JSON list of C-alpha atoms in Angstrom, two decimals:
[
{"chain": "K", "resi": 796, "resn": "GLN", "atom": "CA", "xyz": [-34.80, 55.52, 16.77]},
{"chain": "K", "resi": 797, "resn": "VAL", "atom": "CA", "xyz": [-36.09, 54.43, 20.75]},
{"chain": "K", "resi": 798, "resn": "ARG", "atom": "CA", "xyz": [-39.09, 52.35, 21.52]},
{"chain": "K", "resi": 799, "resn": "LEU", "atom": "CA", "xyz": [-40.67, 53.13, 24.32]},
{"chain": "K", "resi": 800, "resn": "VAL", "atom": "CA", "xyz": [-43.17, 50.39, 26.48]},
{"chain": "K", "resi": 801, "resn": "GLU", "atom": "CA", "xyz": [-45.54, 51.11, 28.83]},
{"chain": "K", "resi": 802, "resn": "PHE", "atom": "CA", "xyz": [-46.59, 48.94, 31.98]},
{"chain": "K", "resi": 803, "resn": "GLY", "atom": "CA", "xyz": [-49.04, 49.75, 34.97]},
{"chain": "K", "resi": 804, "resn": "GLY", "atom": "CA", "xyz": [-51.80, 51.78, 35.78]},
{"chain": "K", "resi": 805, "resn": "GLY", "atom": "CA", "xyz": [-55.08, 50.80, 35.89]},
{"chain": "K", "resi": 806, "resn": "SER", "atom": "CA", "xyz": [-58.96, 52.32, 37.61]},
{"chain": "K", "resi": 807, "resn": "VAL", "atom": "CA", "xyz": [-58.70, 53.12, 41.22]},
{"chain": "K", "resi": 808, "resn": "GLN", "atom": "CA", "xyz": [-60.82, 55.49, 43.86]},
{"chain": "K", "resi": 809, "resn": "ALA", "atom": "CA", "xyz": [-60.03, 58.88, 44.94]},
{"chain": "K", "resi": 810, "resn": "GLY", "atom": "CA", "xyz": [-57.62, 59.07, 46.92]},
{"chain": "K", "resi": 811, "resn": "GLY", "atom": "CA", "xyz": [-55.90, 55.48, 45.71]},
{"chain": "K", "resi": 812, "resn": "SER", "atom": "CA", "xyz": [-52.57, 55.04, 44.26]},
{"chain": "K", "resi": 813, "resn": "LEU", "atom": "CA", "xyz": [-51.25, 53.61, 41.30]},
{"chain": "K", "resi": 814, "resn": "ARG", "atom": "CA", "xyz": [-47.83, 53.24, 38.56]},
{"chain": "K", "resi": 815, "resn": "LEU", "atom": "CA", "xyz": [-47.01, 53.61, 35.78]},
{"chain": "K", "resi": 816, "resn": "SER", "atom": "CA", "xyz": [-43.20, 51.49, 34.11]},
{"chain": "K", "resi": 817, "resn": "CYS", "atom": "CA", "xyz": [-42.23, 52.52, 30.92]},
{"chain": "K", "resi": 818, "resn": "VAL", "atom": "CA", "xyz": [-39.14, 50.47, 29.42]},
{"chain": "K", "resi": 819, "resn": "ALA", "atom": "CA", "xyz": [-36.94, 51.90, 26.64]},
{"chain": "K", "resi": 820, "resn": "SER", "atom": "CA", "xyz": [-35.16, 50.50, 23.65]},
{"chain": "K", "resi": 821, "resn": "GLY", "atom": "CA", "xyz": [-32.75, 51.41, 20.92]},
{"chain": "K", "resi": 822, "resn": "ARG", "atom": "CA", "xyz": [-30.60, 54.27, 22.53]},
{"chain": "K", "resi": 823, "resn": "THR", "atom": "CA", "xyz": [-28.51, 54.74, 25.86]},
{"chain": "K", "resi": 824, "resn": "PHE", "atom": "CA", "xyz": [-30.84, 55.68, 27.98]},
{"chain": "K", "resi": 825, "resn": "SER", "atom": "CA", "xyz": [-28.89, 57.53, 31.02]},
{"chain": "K", "resi": 826, "resn": "SER", "atom": "CA", "xyz": [-28.31, 59.75, 27.57]},
{"chain": "K", "resi": 827, "resn": "LEU", "atom": "CA", "xyz": [-32.26, 60.37, 27.81]},
{"chain": "K", "resi": 828, "resn": "THR", "atom": "CA", "xyz": [-34.70, 63.27, 28.90]},
{"chain": "K", "resi": 829, "resn": "MET", "atom": "CA", "xyz": [-37.39, 60.77, 29.90]},
{"chain": "K", "resi": 830, "resn": "ALA", "atom": "CA", "xyz": [-41.05, 62.18, 30.69]},
{"chain": "K", "resi": 831, "resn": "TRP", "atom": "CA", "xyz": [-44.73, 61.37, 31.43]},
{"chain": "K", "resi": 832, "resn": "PHE", "atom": "CA", "xyz": [-47.60, 63.08, 29.54]},
{"chain": "K", "resi": 833, "resn": "ARG", "atom": "CA", "xyz": [-51.74, 62.42, 29.70]},
{"chain": "K", "resi": 834, "resn": "GLN", "atom": "CA", "xyz": [-54.23, 64.30, 27.84]},
{"chain": "K", "resi": 835, "resn": "ALA", "atom": "CA", "xyz": [-57.94, 64.18, 28.90]},
{"chain": "K", "resi": 836, "resn": "PRO", "atom": "CA", "xyz": [-61.25, 62.99, 26.33]},
{"chain": "K", "resi": 837, "resn": "GLY", "atom": "CA", "xyz": [-62.02, 66.61, 24.56]},
{"chain": "K", "resi": 838, "resn": "LYS", "atom": "CA", "xyz": [-58.48, 68.51, 26.24]},
{"chain": "K", "resi": 839, "resn": "GLU", "atom": "CA", "xyz": [-55.06, 69.01, 24.75]},
{"chain": "K", "resi": 840, "resn": "ARG", "atom": "CA", "xyz": [-52.23, 67.12, 25.82]},
{"chain": "K", "resi": 841, "resn": "GLU", "atom": "CA", "xyz": [-50.67, 67.79, 29.05]},
{"chain": "K", "resi": 842, "resn": "PHE", "atom": "CA", "xyz": [-47.61, 67.72, 30.77]},
{"chain": "K", "resi": 843, "resn": "VAL", "atom": "CA", "xyz": [-47.14, 65.93, 33.97]},
{"chain": "K", "resi": 844, "resn": "ALA", "atom": "CA", "xyz": [-43.61, 65.61, 34.97]},
{"chain": "K", "resi": 845, "resn": "ALA", "atom": "CA", "xyz": [-39.77, 64.81, 33.13]},
{"chain": "K", "resi": 846, "resn": "VAL", "atom": "CA", "xyz": [-36.78, 64.03, 35.21]},
{"chain": "K", "resi": 847, "resn": "ASP", "atom": "CA", "xyz": [-32.64, 64.02, 33.63]},
{"chain": "K", "resi": 848, "resn": "TRP", "atom": "CA", "xyz": [-30.90, 64.95, 36.51]},
{"chain": "K", "resi": 849, "resn": "ARG", "atom": "CA", "xyz": [-33.45, 66.53, 38.45]},
{"chain": "K", "resi": 850, "resn": "THR", "atom": "CA", "xyz": [-37.09, 65.85, 38.29]},
{"chain": "K", "resi": 851, "resn": "THR", "atom": "CA", "xyz": [-39.57, 68.47, 37.30]},
{"chain": "K", "resi": 852, "resn": "TYR", "atom": "CA", "xyz": [-43.84, 68.48, 37.83]},
{"chain": "K", "resi": 853, "resn": "ALA", "atom": "CA", "xyz": [-46.67, 70.17, 36.88]},
{"chain": "K", "resi": 854, "resn": "ASP", "atom": "CA", "xyz": [-48.18, 71.98, 39.33]},
{"chain": "K", "resi": 855, "resn": "SER", "atom": "CA", "xyz": [-51.60, 70.17, 39.20]},
{"chain": "K", "resi": 856, "resn": "VAL", "atom": "CA", "xyz": [-49.22, 67.00, 40.52]},
{"chain": "K", "resi": 857, "resn": "LYS", "atom": "CA", "xyz": [-46.41, 68.52, 42.54]},
{"chain": "K", "resi": 858, "resn": "ASP", "atom": "CA", "xyz": [-46.38, 66.65, 45.56]},
{"chain": "K", "resi": 859, "resn": "ARG", "atom": "CA", "xyz": [-48.89, 63.69, 44.32]},
{"chain": "K", "resi": 860, "resn": "PHE", "atom": "CA", "xyz": [-46.73, 62.37, 41.52]},
{"chain": "K", "resi": 861, "resn": "THR", "atom": "CA", "xyz": [-43.23, 60.98, 41.67]},
{"chain": "K", "resi": 862, "resn": "ILE", "atom": "CA", "xyz": [-41.34, 60.58, 38.88]},
{"chain": "K", "resi": 863, "resn": "SER", "atom": "CA", "xyz": [-38.12, 58.55, 38.76]},
{"chain": "K", "resi": 864, "resn": "ARG", "atom": "CA", "xyz": [-35.57, 56.37, 36.50]},
{"chain": "K", "resi": 865, "resn": "ASP", "atom": "CA", "xyz": [-33.60, 53.35, 36.77]},
{"chain": "K", "resi": 866, "resn": "ASN", "atom": "CA", "xyz": [-31.38, 54.14, 34.66]},
{"chain": "K", "resi": 867, "resn": "ALA", "atom": "CA", "xyz": [-30.03, 49.69, 34.64]},
{"chain": "K", "resi": 868, "resn": "LYS", "atom": "CA", "xyz": [-33.05, 48.57, 34.01]},
{"chain": "K", "resi": 869, "resn": "ASN", "atom": "CA", "xyz": [-33.34, 51.20, 31.15]},
{"chain": "K", "resi": 870, "resn": "THR", "atom": "CA", "xyz": [-37.02, 51.73, 33.11]},
{"chain": "K", "resi": 871, "resn": "VAL", "atom": "CA", "xyz": [-38.73, 55.55, 34.24]},
{"chain": "K", "resi": 872, "resn": "TYR", "atom": "CA", "xyz": [-41.37, 55.51, 36.72]},
{"chain": "K", "resi": 873, "resn": "LEU", "atom": "CA", "xyz": [-44.40, 57.45, 37.48]},
{"chain": "K", "resi": 874, "resn": "GLN", "atom": "CA", "xyz": [-45.42, 56.91, 41.11]},
{"chain": "K", "resi": 875, "resn": "MET", "atom": "CA", "xyz": [-49.52, 58.59, 41.90]},
{"chain": "K", "resi": 876, "resn": "SER", "atom": "CA", "xyz": [-50.96, 58.85, 44.73]},
{"chain": "K", "resi": 877, "resn": "ASN", "atom": "CA", "xyz": [-53.67, 60.94, 46.45]},
{"chain": "K", "resi": 878, "resn": "LEU", "atom": "CA", "xyz": [-55.50, 60.47, 42.71]},
{"chain": "K", "resi": 879, "resn": "LYS", "atom": "CA", "xyz": [-58.63, 62.96, 42.12]},
{"chain": "K", "resi": 880, "resn": "SER", "atom": "CA", "xyz": [-61.45, 62.49, 39.31]},
{"chain": "K", "resi": 881, "resn": "GLU", "atom": "CA", "xyz": [-58.98, 64.51, 36.96]},
{"chain": "K", "resi": 882, "resn": "ASP", "atom": "CA", "xyz": [-56.07, 63.18, 36.24]},
{"chain": "K", "resi": 883, "resn": "THR", "atom": "CA", "xyz": [-58.39, 60.68, 34.55]},
{"chain": "K", "resi": 884, "resn": "ALA", "atom": "CA", "xyz": [-56.76, 60.12, 31.13]},
{"chain": "K", "resi": 885, "resn": "VAL", "atom": "CA", "xyz": [-53.57, 57.93, 28.85]},
{"chain": "K", "resi": 886, "resn": "TYR", "atom": "CA", "xyz": [-50.69, 58.26, 30.17]},
{"chain": "K", "resi": 887, "resn": "TYR", "atom": "CA", "xyz": [-47.47, 58.25, 27.67]},
{"chain": "K", "resi": 888, "resn": "CYS", "atom": "CA", "xyz": [-44.44, 58.07, 28.37]},
{"chain": "K", "resi": 889, "resn": "ALA", "atom": "CA", "xyz": [-41.35, 60.22, 26.47]},
{"chain": "K", "resi": 890, "resn": "ALA", "atom": "CA", "xyz": [-38.46, 60.54, 25.47]},
{"chain": "K", "resi": 891, "resn": "ASP", "atom": "CA", "xyz": [-36.10, 63.69, 25.03]},
{"chain": "K", "resi": 892, "resn": "THR", "atom": "CA", "xyz": [-32.52, 63.29, 22.59]},
{"chain": "K", "resi": 893, "resn": "GLY", "atom": "CA", "xyz": [-31.87, 66.70, 23.33]},
{"chain": "K", "resi": 894, "resn": "GLY", "atom": "CA", "xyz": [-33.31, 70.81, 22.59]},
{"chain": "K", "resi": 895, "resn": "ASN", "atom": "CA", "xyz": [-36.28, 69.85, 25.65]},
{"chain": "K", "resi": 896, "resn": "VAL", "atom": "CA", "xyz": [-38.28, 68.31, 22.52]},
{"chain": "K", "resi": 897, "resn": "TYR", "atom": "CA", "xyz": [-39.80, 64.76, 23.27]},
{"chain": "K", "resi": 898, "resn": "GLN", "atom": "CA", "xyz": [-39.50, 63.32, 19.63]},
{"chain": "K", "resi": 899, "resn": "TYR", "atom": "CA", "xyz": [-40.67, 59.29, 21.02]},
{"chain": "K", "resi": 900, "resn": "TRP", "atom": "CA", "xyz": [-43.83, 58.33, 23.48]},
{"chain": "K", "resi": 901, "resn": "GLY", "atom": "CA", "xyz": [-44.44, 55.13, 24.28]},
{"chain": "K", "resi": 902, "resn": "GLN", "atom": "CA", "xyz": [-47.57, 53.87, 23.49]},
{"chain": "K", "resi": 903, "resn": "GLY", "atom": "CA", "xyz": [-50.81, 54.78, 26.41]},
{"chain": "K", "resi": 904, "resn": "ARG", "atom": "CA", "xyz": [-51.74, 53.39, 30.04]},
{"chain": "K", "resi": 905, "resn": "GLN", "atom": "CA", "xyz": [-55.20, 54.84, 30.79]},
{"chain": "K", "resi": 906, "resn": "VAL", "atom": "CA", "xyz": [-55.69, 55.69, 34.27]},
{"chain": "K", "resi": 907, "resn": "THR", "atom": "CA", "xyz": [-59.61, 55.68, 35.40]},
{"chain": "K", "resi": 908, "resn": "VAL", "atom": "CA", "xyz": [-59.97, 57.81, 38.88]},
{"chain": "K", "resi": 909, "resn": "SER", "atom": "CA", "xyz": [-63.27, 57.26, 40.73]},
{"chain": "K", "resi": 910, "resn": "SER", "atom": "CA", "xyz": [-65.11, 59.56, 42.38]}
]
């Protein structure tokens, strides 16, 4: 089993920046595909970004968000810049052991962007 614990997020004005971190335990981190999802009230959970040997981004965040990982620290990051009010959501870290299915999830961190 993989345990994921998230840190960061918070509240910022539109145009500002925030950072999220997610620390994994219970499995060799380098073998995991890591990702970030988000869910706003009244909306379905949506994919934000993922990283294994390359990075993938949703069109809505491309060129504004950066996902990265530090395998020595078992940590994945999401740097969010030029934030918009539409980015307001609870952000979840997720891990995929293979097959493009994210079966492990963090507890979620709130990101609030004020216009």
